[in-house]
Short mmCIF file of C-alpha atoms and ligand atoms in Angstrom, two decimals:
data_model
loop_
_atom_site.label_atom_id
_atom_site.label_comp_id
_atom_site.label_asym_id
_atom_site.label_seq_id
_atom_site.Cartn_x
_atom_site.Cartn_y
_atom_site.Cartn_z
CA UNK E 551 32.93 -63.32 -32.00
CA UNK E 552 35.02 -64.00 -34.53
CA UNK E 553 38.19 -61.67 -35.55
CA UNK E 554 37.61 -61.52 -39.83
CA UNK E 555 39.31 -58.73 -40.31
CA UNK E 556 43.07 -59.84 -38.38
CA UNK E 557 41.95 -63.31 -39.38
CA UNK E 558 42.00 -62.07 -43.22
CA UNK E 559 44.93 -59.36 -43.08
CA UNK E 560 46.91 -62.28 -42.11
CA UNK E 561 46.13 -64.51 -44.71
CA UNK E 562 45.98 -61.65 -47.95
CA UNK E 563 48.76 -61.38 -50.25
CA UNK E 564 50.07 -58.69 -48.30
CA UNK E 565 50.48 -54.98 -49.52
CA UNK E 566 53.89 -53.41 -50.41
CA UNK E 567 54.82 -49.69 -50.14
CA UNK E 568 53.59 -46.27 -50.81
CA UNK E 569 55.86 -43.67 -52.04
CA UNK E 570 55.59 -39.78 -52.07
CA UNK E 571 57.31 -37.04 -53.34
CA UNK E 572 57.05 -33.50 -52.96
CA UNK E 573 59.12 -30.08 -53.97
CA UNK E 574 57.54 -27.01 -53.23
CA UNK E 575 59.79 -24.57 -51.66
CA UNK E 576 57.44 -22.42 -49.20
CA UNK E 577 55.45 -25.15 -48.36
CA UNK E 578 55.10 -26.94 -45.37
CA UNK E 579 56.46 -30.32 -47.45
CA UNK E 580 56.72 -32.20 -44.40
CA UNK E 581 52.81 -31.95 -43.46
CA UNK E 582 51.70 -32.43 -46.91
CA UNK E 583 53.62 -36.00 -47.21
CA UNK E 584 52.69 -36.79 -44.24
CA UNK E 585 48.55 -36.02 -45.29
CA UNK E 586 49.80 -37.97 -48.73
CA UNK E 587 51.33 -41.28 -46.76
CA UNK E 588 48.12 -41.60 -44.61
CA UNK E 589 46.11 -41.94 -47.45
CA UNK E 590 48.52 -44.60 -48.65
CA UNK E 591 48.55 -46.43 -45.69
CA UNK E 592 46.88 -49.28 -47.06
CA UNK E 593 50.09 -50.06 -49.20
CA UNK E 594 52.47 -50.58 -46.20
CA UNK E 595 51.69 -50.52 -42.25
CA UNK E 596 54.58 -51.49 -40.23
CA UNK E 597 56.77 -48.33 -40.66
CA UNK E 598 56.91 -45.07 -42.39
CA UNK E 599 59.38 -42.22 -43.02
CA UNK E 600 59.72 -38.78 -44.11
CA UNK E 601 63.27 -37.11 -45.52
CA UNK E 602 63.35 -33.04 -46.05
CA UNK E 603 65.94 -31.29 -47.37
CA UNK E 604 66.87 -27.58 -46.94
CA UNK E 605 69.45 -27.79 -49.54
CA UNK E 606 72.19 -28.14 -47.66
CA UNK E 607 71.09 -31.50 -45.44
CA UNK E 608 68.90 -34.32 -45.41
CA UNK E 609 66.68 -34.34 -42.39
CA UNK E 610 64.75 -37.68 -41.15
CA UNK E 611 62.37 -39.09 -38.97
CA UNK E 612 61.98 -42.96 -39.65
CA UNK E 613 59.70 -45.17 -37.24
CA UNK E 614 58.04 -49.07 -36.89
CA UNK E 615 54.23 -47.84 -36.68
CA UNK E 616 51.05 -46.20 -38.95
CA UNK E 617 51.50 -42.92 -39.97
CA UNK E 618 49.78 -41.25 -36.92
CA UNK E 619 51.57 -43.14 -34.50
CA UNK E 620 55.10 -42.67 -36.11
CA UNK E 621 54.38 -38.43 -36.66
CA UNK E 622 52.73 -35.53 -34.76
CA UNK E 623 52.96 -31.77 -34.76
CA UNK E 624 56.34 -31.79 -33.02
CA UNK E 625 58.50 -33.94 -34.66
CA UNK E 626 57.25 -32.68 -37.98
CA UNK E 627 57.94 -29.12 -37.71
CA UNK E 628 61.76 -30.18 -36.76
CA UNK E 629 61.47 -30.95 -40.69
CA UNK E 630 62.06 -27.68 -42.66
CA UNK E 631 63.09 -27.48 -46.05
CA UNK E 632 61.66 -27.60 -49.76
CA UNK E 633 61.03 -31.38 -50.86
CA UNK E 634 60.23 -34.13 -48.85
CA UNK E 635 60.20 -38.09 -49.85
CA UNK E 636 58.08 -40.47 -48.11
CA UNK E 637 57.90 -44.51 -46.95
CA UNK E 638 55.15 -46.61 -45.81
CA UNK E 639 56.61 -49.38 -45.28
CA UNK E 640 55.39 -53.14 -45.76
CA UNK E 641 58.44 -55.61 -44.90
CA UNK E 642 58.82 -58.69 -45.66
CA UNK E 643 59.00 -61.74 -42.84
CA UNK E 644 61.74 -60.72 -40.26
CA UNK E 645 62.77 -57.90 -42.10
CA UNK E 646 61.03 -55.11 -39.94
CA UNK E 647 64.11 -53.58 -38.35
CA UNK E 648 65.04 -50.15 -37.70
CA UNK E 649 67.54 -49.51 -40.24
CA UNK E 650 65.39 -51.22 -42.98
CA UNK E 651 62.61 -48.52 -42.98
CA UNK E 652 62.71 -45.99 -45.68
CA UNK E 653 63.64 -43.98 -46.84
CA UNK E 654 67.10 -45.35 -46.66
CA UNK E 655 69.80 -42.06 -46.85
CA UNK E 656 73.30 -42.67 -48.39
CA UNK E 657 75.94 -39.84 -47.18
CA UNK E 658 79.20 -39.37 -48.45
CA UNK E 659 81.72 -36.84 -49.30
CA UNK E 660 79.38 -33.65 -48.51
CA UNK E 661 76.78 -35.62 -51.11
CA UNK E 662 73.53 -37.25 -49.48
CA UNK E 663 70.71 -39.32 -51.48
CA UNK E 664 67.04 -40.49 -50.38
CA UNK E 665 65.48 -43.19 -51.68
CA UNK E 666 62.19 -44.40 -50.99
CA UNK E 667 61.15 -47.51 -53.22
CA UNK E 668 57.98 -49.95 -54.01
CA UNK E 669 59.30 -52.95 -55.48
CA UNK E 670 61.41 -55.82 -54.94
CA UNK E 671 65.19 -55.72 -57.31
CA UNK E 672 65.18 -59.34 -58.49
CA UNK E 673 68.80 -58.88 -58.83
CA UNK E 674 69.93 -57.40 -55.80
CA UNK E 675 72.57 -60.06 -55.31
CA UNK E 676 74.19 -59.46 -58.00
CA UNK E 677 74.28 -55.73 -57.43
CA UNK E 678 75.57 -56.42 -53.51
CA UNK E 679 78.33 -58.73 -55.56
CA UNK E 680 79.54 -55.55 -57.34
CA UNK E 681 79.61 -53.12 -54.29
CA UNK E 682 83.31 -53.81 -53.73
CA UNK E 683 82.36 -54.76 -49.71
CA UNK E 684 80.99 -51.61 -49.08
CA UNK E 685 79.40 -51.51 -45.69
CA UNK E 686 75.77 -52.23 -45.62
CA UNK E 687 73.45 -50.48 -42.63
CA UNK E 688 70.55 -52.73 -43.48
CA UNK E 689 69.33 -55.80 -45.73
CA UNK E 690 67.41 -54.01 -47.75
CA UNK E 691 67.25 -54.34 -51.90
CA UNK E 692 66.21 -50.31 -51.71
CA UNK E 693 70.20 -49.92 -50.30
CA UNK E 694 71.70 -52.07 -53.04
CA UNK E 695 70.18 -50.05 -55.11
CA UNK E 696 70.95 -47.14 -53.49
CA UNK E 697 74.34 -47.41 -52.90
CA UNK E 698 74.63 -48.56 -56.54
CA UNK E 699 73.44 -45.82 -58.04
CA UNK E 700 75.94 -43.57 -55.75
CA UNK E 701 79.01 -44.98 -56.31
CA UNK E 702 78.92 -44.32 -59.87
CA UNK E 703 81.03 -42.25 -61.63
CA UNK E 704 79.07 -39.68 -64.01
CA UNK E 705 78.96 -36.04 -63.10
CA UNK E 706 74.83 -35.53 -62.45
CA UNK E 707 72.43 -37.43 -60.57
CA UNK E 708 70.38 -37.57 -62.75
CA UNK E 709 72.98 -39.32 -65.16
CA UNK E 710 73.81 -41.68 -62.35
CA UNK E 711 70.23 -43.09 -61.85
CA UNK E 712 69.73 -43.27 -65.71
CA UNK E 713 72.48 -45.37 -66.27
CA UNK E 714 71.65 -47.53 -63.49
CA UNK E 715 68.63 -48.54 -64.61
CA UNK E 716 70.04 -50.85 -67.50
CA UNK E 717 71.50 -53.23 -64.55
CA UNK E 718 68.26 -53.42 -62.63
CA UNK E 719 66.03 -56.72 -62.82
CA UNK E 720 62.55 -56.50 -61.60
CA UNK E 721 59.75 -54.00 -59.83
CA UNK E 722 60.57 -50.42 -59.01
CA UNK E 723 58.81 -47.45 -58.80
CA UNK E 724 60.70 -45.22 -56.62
CA UNK E 725 61.37 -41.49 -55.29
CA UNK E 726 64.51 -39.76 -54.60
CA UNK E 727 66.36 -36.64 -53.90
CA UNK E 728 69.21 -34.90 -53.89
CA UNK E 729 70.06 -32.11 -51.42
CA UNK E 730 68.01 -30.19 -54.59
CA UNK E 731 66.45 -32.13 -56.97
CA UNK E 732 63.93 -34.49 -56.63
CA UNK E 733 64.04 -37.63 -58.81
CA UNK E 734 61.21 -40.02 -59.69
CA UNK E 735 61.82 -43.68 -61.65
CA UNK E 736 59.61 -46.03 -63.06
CA UNK E 737 60.96 -50.30 -63.88
CA UNK E 738 60.58 -50.54 -67.60
CA UNK E 739 58.05 -53.21 -66.90
CA UNK E 740 56.22 -50.59 -65.23
CA UNK E 741 55.25 -53.45 -62.18
CA UNK E 742 53.84 -50.85 -60.07
CA UNK E 743 52.15 -47.13 -60.42
CA UNK E 744 53.88 -44.24 -59.88
CA UNK E 745 51.55 -41.06 -60.58
CA UNK E 746 52.58 -37.03 -61.28
CA UNK E 747 50.40 -34.19 -59.50
CA UNK E 748 50.60 -30.45 -59.18
CA UNK E 749 50.19 -28.77 -56.20
CA UNK E 750 49.98 -24.94 -56.27
CA UNK E 751 52.15 -24.54 -59.44
CA UNK E 752 54.19 -27.17 -57.79
CA UNK E 753 55.36 -30.72 -58.76
CA UNK E 754 54.23 -33.99 -56.33
CA UNK E 755 55.19 -37.18 -57.28
CA UNK E 756 52.68 -40.69 -55.79
CA UNK E 757 52.11 -43.90 -55.47
CA UNK E 758 48.21 -43.74 -56.21
CA UNK E 759 45.91 -40.76 -57.52
CA UNK E 760 43.86 -41.14 -53.77
CA UNK E 761 47.28 -39.42 -52.27
CA UNK E 762 46.74 -36.59 -54.66
CA UNK E 763 42.95 -35.73 -54.20
CA UNK E 764 43.99 -36.42 -50.48
CA UNK E 765 46.28 -33.17 -50.44
CA UNK E 766 44.42 -31.34 -53.57
CA UNK E 767 46.69 -32.15 -56.09
CA UNK E 768 45.51 -32.28 -59.83
CA UNK E 769 46.94 -35.61 -61.32
CA UNK E 770 49.01 -34.69 -64.14
CA UNK E 771 49.89 -38.08 -66.08
CA UNK E 772 52.04 -41.32 -64.78
CA UNK E 773 55.67 -41.73 -64.64
CA UNK E 774 55.90 -43.83 -67.86
CA UNK E 775 57.37 -47.29 -67.68
CA UNK E 776 60.88 -46.63 -67.67
CA UNK E 777 61.36 -43.35 -67.47
CA UNK E 778 63.91 -40.98 -65.36
CA UNK E 779 61.99 -37.96 -64.08
CA UNK E 780 64.04 -34.73 -62.51
CA UNK E 781 61.90 -31.97 -60.37
CA UNK E 782 64.35 -28.73 -59.31
CA UNK E 783 64.22 -24.64 -59.78
CA UNK E 784 64.06 -25.40 -63.56
CA UNK E 785 60.59 -27.40 -63.24
CA UNK E 786 60.32 -30.85 -64.08
CA UNK E 787 62.45 -32.91 -66.85
CA UNK E 788 62.39 -36.38 -68.10
CA UNK E 789 66.00 -36.94 -67.72
CA UNK E 790 66.25 -39.79 -70.18
CA UNK E 791 64.07 -43.56 -70.65
CA UNK E 792 64.92 -47.34 -71.38
CA UNK E 793 62.55 -48.55 -73.84
CA UNK E 794 60.79 -51.78 -73.41
CA UNK E 795 58.65 -53.04 -75.97
CA UNK E 796 55.69 -54.12 -73.69
CA UNK E 797 54.42 -52.95 -70.08
CA UNK E 798 53.55 -55.54 -67.60
CA UNK E 799 51.08 -53.84 -65.02
CA UNK E 800 50.34 -55.70 -62.02
CA UNK E 801 47.14 -57.10 -62.44
CA UNK E 802 46.71 -57.79 -58.48
CA UNK E 803 46.94 -53.71 -58.03
CA UNK E 804 43.29 -54.23 -59.40
CA UNK E 805 42.08 -56.75 -57.68
CA UNK E 806 42.97 -56.01 -54.05
CA UNK E 807 46.42 -54.35 -53.06
CA UNK E 808 44.83 -50.60 -54.45
CA UNK E 809 42.40 -48.01 -53.36
CA UNK E 810 39.08 -48.18 -55.15
CA UNK E 811 39.09 -44.27 -55.53
CA UNK E 812 42.16 -44.64 -57.07
CA UNK E 813 42.92 -44.31 -61.07
CA UNK E 814 45.20 -46.98 -62.64
CA UNK E 815 45.78 -46.77 -66.53
CA UNK E 816 42.62 -44.60 -66.69
CA UNK E 817 40.70 -46.44 -65.14
CA UNK E 818 38.88 -46.32 -61.66
CA UNK E 819 39.82 -49.16 -59.64
CA UNK E 820 36.48 -49.53 -58.05
CA UNK E 821 34.65 -49.86 -61.07
CA UNK E 822 36.92 -52.31 -62.45
CA UNK E 823 36.23 -54.32 -59.21
CA UNK E 824 32.41 -53.46 -60.22
CA UNK E 825 32.66 -55.21 -63.52
CA UNK E 826 34.96 -58.21 -62.28
CA UNK E 827 31.67 -58.91 -59.93
CA UNK E 828 28.99 -58.32 -62.82
CA UNK E 829 31.29 -60.92 -65.04
CA UNK E 830 31.45 -63.46 -62.23
CA UNK E 831 27.66 -63.35 -62.10
CA UNK E 832 27.22 -64.37 -65.59
CA UNK E 833 30.08 -66.42 -65.55
CA UNK E 834 29.18 -68.62 -62.40
CA UNK E 835 25.00 -67.94 -61.77
CA UNK E 836 23.63 -69.33 -58.86
CA UNK E 837 20.46 -69.10 -56.92
CA UNK E 838 20.41 -67.06 -53.61
CA UNK E 839 18.51 -64.64 -51.85
CA UNK E 840 21.17 -62.19 -50.97
CA UNK E 841 24.61 -60.80 -52.00
CA UNK E 842 26.99 -60.23 -49.15
CA UNK E 843 30.53 -59.00 -49.01
CA UNK E 844 33.82 -59.91 -46.61
CA UNK E 845 34.38 -56.13 -45.69
CA UNK E 846 35.82 -53.69 -47.08
CA UNK E 847 37.78 -55.39 -49.87
CA UNK E 848 35.24 -57.26 -51.74
CA UNK E 849 32.58 -54.84 -51.43
CA UNK E 850 32.88 -53.30 -54.78
CA UNK E 851 32.75 -57.12 -56.43
CA UNK E 852 29.95 -57.64 -54.54
CA UNK E 853 27.93 -54.65 -55.64
CA UNK E 854 28.66 -56.05 -59.29
CA UNK E 855 27.25 -59.63 -59.06
CA UNK E 856 24.55 -58.08 -57.19
CA UNK E 857 23.56 -55.69 -59.88
CA UNK E 858 24.55 -58.09 -62.41
CA UNK E 859 22.30 -60.64 -60.75
CA UNK E 860 19.22 -58.91 -59.22
CA UNK E 861 19.88 -60.71 -56.54
CA UNK E 862 19.80 -58.23 -53.43
CA UNK E 863 23.06 -56.84 -51.85
CA UNK E 864 22.79 -56.90 -47.93
CA UNK E 865 25.68 -56.68 -44.93
CA UNK E 866 25.66 -59.37 -42.83
CA UNK E 867 29.36 -58.61 -40.90
CA UNK E 868 29.02 -55.41 -39.00
CA UNK E 869 32.56 -53.78 -38.68
CA UNK E 870 32.69 -51.75 -34.93
CA UNK E 871 34.71 -49.05 -36.49
CA UNK E 872 35.59 -47.52 -32.93
CA UNK E 873 38.57 -50.14 -32.28
CA UNK E 874 41.86 -48.48 -33.45
CA UNK E 875 43.64 -49.90 -36.26
CA UNK E 876 45.36 -53.76 -35.88
CA UNK E 877 49.19 -52.72 -36.22
CA UNK E 878 50.62 -55.43 -38.87
CA UNK E 879 53.49 -57.15 -38.03
CA UNK E 880 55.56 -59.77 -39.66
CA UNK E 881 55.90 -61.57 -36.72
CA UNK E 882 53.38 -64.28 -35.63
CA UNK E 883 53.54 -63.53 -31.96
CA UNK E 884 53.61 -60.03 -32.55
CA UNK E 885 50.51 -59.79 -34.49
CA UNK E 886 48.42 -61.74 -32.02
CA UNK E 887 48.97 -58.90 -29.56
CA UNK E 888 47.42 -56.66 -31.81
CA UNK E 889 44.61 -54.48 -31.48
CA UNK E 890 42.17 -56.77 -33.30
CA UNK E 891 39.24 -55.37 -35.18
CA UNK E 892 35.92 -57.08 -34.70
CA UNK E 893 33.20 -57.86 -37.37
CA UNK E 894 29.72 -59.45 -35.46
CA UNK E 895 27.67 -61.57 -37.44
CA UNK E 896 23.91 -60.79 -37.97
CA UNK E 897 22.62 -64.04 -36.67
CA UNK E 898 19.00 -63.12 -37.92
CA UNK E 899 19.59 -61.96 -41.07
CA UNK E 900 21.64 -65.29 -42.18
CA UNK E 901 19.78 -66.96 -40.87
CA UNK E 902 17.49 -69.67 -43.16
CA UNK E 903 18.82 -67.75 -46.31
CA UNK E 904 20.87 -68.85 -49.69
CA UNK E 905 24.29 -66.34 -49.23
CA UNK E 906 26.51 -65.56 -52.08
CA UNK E 907 29.98 -64.65 -50.33
CA UNK E 908 31.79 -62.71 -52.59
CA UNK E 909 35.38 -61.98 -52.06
CA UNK E 910 39.13 -60.29 -53.86
CA UNK E 911 40.57 -63.75 -53.23
CA UNK E 912 42.02 -67.12 -51.92
CA UNK E 913 45.35 -67.39 -50.80
CA UNK E 914 45.81 -69.80 -47.97
CA UNK E 915 41.99 -70.77 -47.91
CA UNK E 916 42.03 -70.51 -44.25
CA UNK E 917 40.39 -67.23 -43.58
CA UNK E 918 37.10 -68.59 -46.06
CA UNK E 919 37.14 -71.57 -44.29
CA UNK E 920 36.76 -69.76 -41.05
CA UNK E 921 34.10 -67.77 -42.44
CA UNK E 922 31.69 -70.40 -43.99
CA UNK E 923 31.95 -72.00 -40.88
CA UNK E 924 30.77 -68.85 -38.81
CA UNK E 925 28.00 -68.72 -41.05
CA UNK E 926 27.02 -72.19 -40.66
CA UNK E 927 26.92 -71.54 -37.12
CA UNK E 928 24.65 -68.39 -37.71
CA UNK E 929 22.26 -70.85 -39.49
CA UNK E 930 22.96 -70.35 -43.44
CA UNK E 931 20.77 -72.21 -45.69
CA UNK E 932 23.56 -72.33 -48.54
CA UNK E 933 26.71 -70.35 -49.06
CA UNK E 934 28.20 -70.01 -52.35
CA UNK E 935 31.72 -68.09 -52.34
CA UNK E 936 31.96 -66.60 -55.73
CA UNK E 937 35.91 -65.00 -55.64
CA UNK E 938 36.68 -62.45 -58.34
CA UNK E 939 39.80 -62.94 -59.44
CA UNK E 940 41.29 -66.84 -60.65
CA UNK E 941 42.92 -68.87 -58.34
CA UNK E 942 46.47 -67.48 -56.81
CA UNK E 943 48.53 -70.12 -57.46
CA UNK E 944 52.22 -68.86 -58.41
CA UNK E 945 53.91 -66.34 -55.37
CA UNK E 946 55.23 -62.88 -56.92
CA UNK E 947 58.51 -61.87 -57.16
CA UNK E 948 57.65 -58.12 -57.93
CA UNK E 949 57.33 -56.58 -54.45
CA UNK E 950 53.78 -58.20 -53.24
CA UNK E 951 54.66 -60.26 -50.56
CA UNK E 952 52.86 -63.80 -51.36
CA UNK E 953 53.56 -66.71 -49.46
CA UNK E 954 55.52 -69.93 -50.76
CA UNK E 955 54.08 -71.51 -53.64
CA UNK E 956 53.18 -74.18 -51.55
CA UNK E 957 51.61 -72.43 -48.61
CA UNK E 958 49.00 -71.41 -51.83
CA UNK E 959 46.48 -73.59 -51.31
CA UNK E 960 45.57 -73.08 -55.68
CA UNK E 961 48.92 -74.13 -56.19
CA UNK E 962 48.37 -77.93 -55.77
CA UNK E 963 44.56 -78.39 -56.00
CA UNK E 964 41.55 -78.41 -58.01
CA UNK E 965 38.79 -75.88 -57.23
CA UNK E 966 36.55 -78.68 -56.20
CA UNK E 967 40.06 -79.96 -53.40
CA UNK E 968 39.24 -75.94 -52.70
CA UNK E 969 36.42 -76.05 -51.46
CA UNK E 970 36.41 -79.54 -49.88
CA UNK E 971 38.46 -77.57 -47.71
CA UNK E 972 36.67 -74.80 -47.23
CA UNK E 973 33.40 -76.61 -46.79
CA UNK E 974 30.58 -74.17 -48.56
CA UNK E 975 28.09 -75.43 -50.69
CA UNK E 976 29.75 -74.31 -54.01
CA UNK E 977 32.64 -72.16 -55.20
CA UNK E 978 33.54 -70.47 -58.10
CA UNK E 979 36.37 -68.59 -59.17
CA UNK E 980 36.05 -65.69 -62.41
CA UNK E 981 38.36 -66.18 -64.72
CA UNK E 982 41.54 -64.72 -66.10
CA UNK E 983 39.75 -63.79 -69.31
CA UNK E 984 37.03 -62.06 -67.40
CA UNK E 985 39.82 -60.15 -64.88
CA UNK E 986 41.31 -58.91 -68.25
CA UNK E 987 38.33 -57.09 -69.35
CA UNK E 988 36.70 -55.89 -65.83
CA UNK E 989 40.68 -54.45 -65.79
CA UNK E 990 39.95 -52.45 -69.70
CA UNK E 991 43.26 -53.12 -70.09
CA UNK E 992 44.92 -54.87 -72.94
CA UNK E 993 46.21 -58.53 -71.64
CA UNK E 994 49.80 -58.26 -73.48
CA UNK E 995 50.51 -54.93 -71.33
CA UNK E 996 49.80 -56.86 -67.63
CA UNK E 997 51.42 -59.54 -65.77
CA UNK E 998 49.14 -61.68 -64.62
CA UNK E 999 52.04 -64.38 -63.18
CA UNK E 1000 50.40 -64.90 -59.94
CA UNK E 1001 47.30 -66.34 -61.75
CA UNK E 1002 49.10 -67.47 -64.83
CA UNK E 1003 52.33 -68.88 -64.04
CA UNK E 1004 53.51 -66.99 -67.26
CA UNK E 1005 56.44 -64.50 -65.67
CA UNK E 1006 57.65 -61.76 -67.96
CA UNK E 1007 61.07 -61.78 -66.89
CA UNK E 1008 63.61 -65.24 -65.46
CA UNK E 1009 62.97 -65.80 -61.61
CA UNK E 1010 64.00 -68.65 -59.27
CA UNK E 1011 61.53 -70.54 -58.66
CA UNK E 1012 64.02 -72.16 -56.06
CA UNK E 1013 63.74 -69.62 -53.68
CA UNK E 1014 60.48 -67.48 -53.36
CA UNK E 1015 62.55 -64.36 -51.93
CA UNK E 1016 65.96 -62.95 -52.87
CA UNK E 1017 69.03 -63.28 -49.97
CA UNK E 1018 68.17 -59.40 -49.95
CA UNK E 1019 64.40 -57.98 -47.97
CA UNK E 1020 62.37 -56.88 -50.47
CA UNK E 1021 61.68 -53.01 -50.09
CA UNK E 1022 57.95 -54.28 -49.88
S1 LIG M 1427 52.77 -62.27 -60.05
FE1 LIG M 1427 50.93 -61.30 -59.52
S2 LIG M 1427 51.18 -59.51 -57.79
FE2 LIG M 1427 53.33 -60.34 -58.79
S3 LIG M 1427 53.25 -58.06 -60.04
FE3 LIG M 1427 52.02 -59.87 -61.36
S4 LIG M 1427 50.08 -59.41 -60.69
FE4 LIG M 1427 51.42 -58.64 -59.94
#
């Protein structure tokens, strides 16, 4: 039995972080944050943390593991207060240490500041140089950012944050708290999502709308790119906004990163994926008996391909739903000890069929090669691969953990050469214009850098990662 899921997790562009914040006196804010983080688990599966303020102190519980493994009734009951900040972490290689787990807390002279970050600060090195030798406890760019804000001379936290943002370069969707106020702020490019919801008359902030749905909150609006928001007993206030001419929302959120039931920029992610399958069916038609998805990321797109082509959608891989979630760790040797989720290919259905396999993306190509090999062993007559995004040719510097450029199979190979490696009968990718059309966004409001190489800001291609580890 071939472990598709484990292999796919190893190869995929890694989910980044999930953040959540709530200001709700009288509510069990720790428990609500727990449920929200659980629904954002797909954005980070290596560590989780919740910080709660009671007005005098900020208390935290942070550990390596999934949300359900880190928190329980007993430890959540210790987090009493009216405001919480939560974080799910996906770390980059080697950075999965306890001190890097968020929220990062900075405390000094009676002041405390908790920060949960989704993104990557491209100029963390420059910012660290300005900290004048301040001792740091972690290797995370988030701590550098938090210290930069903490050490500013302005009188209010809102001013400190707003004036700091003009020094920050890169991707950040952040939820933070002082002892009495919750803050949410987003980079002026708007790379990563950040939404505002309302729950029982109070405000919540979440990476994706699926978290709002889970806790019963109503979606109000997104935190605008460049906006700094404060939430306290006076209600929700926009402290200020850094303006930029153009936003650069991450196109890959629609392809793979976000949950299909989340709404991003007024479109349901599932529908974007379905449309991308429909468009691909028109761009790259082929005669076949069955359209199948690699569970679960290719499912919405495979449905779209099937509907547009008239070729029936079917399942050939059965997932064992009673095996617990695999613990995802950046270290290879730890990964291999993780609990494996199994998928069993149904030979009886595959045998003698011409099969269209739909997936969201190809990163290194090794997983797809294994899948093709297994389907051939099961007797597939033809295997046509249809990928619902363009070739990933360039690394991401804005909060998604991509391999170095040379490890991306499309960085130096043509589609024909990629297929020679994978071994399918045909391989076709969705065009960039097709994907943008599926997203229903204007092309000049999107970051497409990992597909096009057109980065919205200057990046140092000589090293893939910052000296500082990305938050996620
Ligand atoms: S480079 Fe790709 S993954 Fe990174 S922000 Fe841009 S579109 Fe998203």
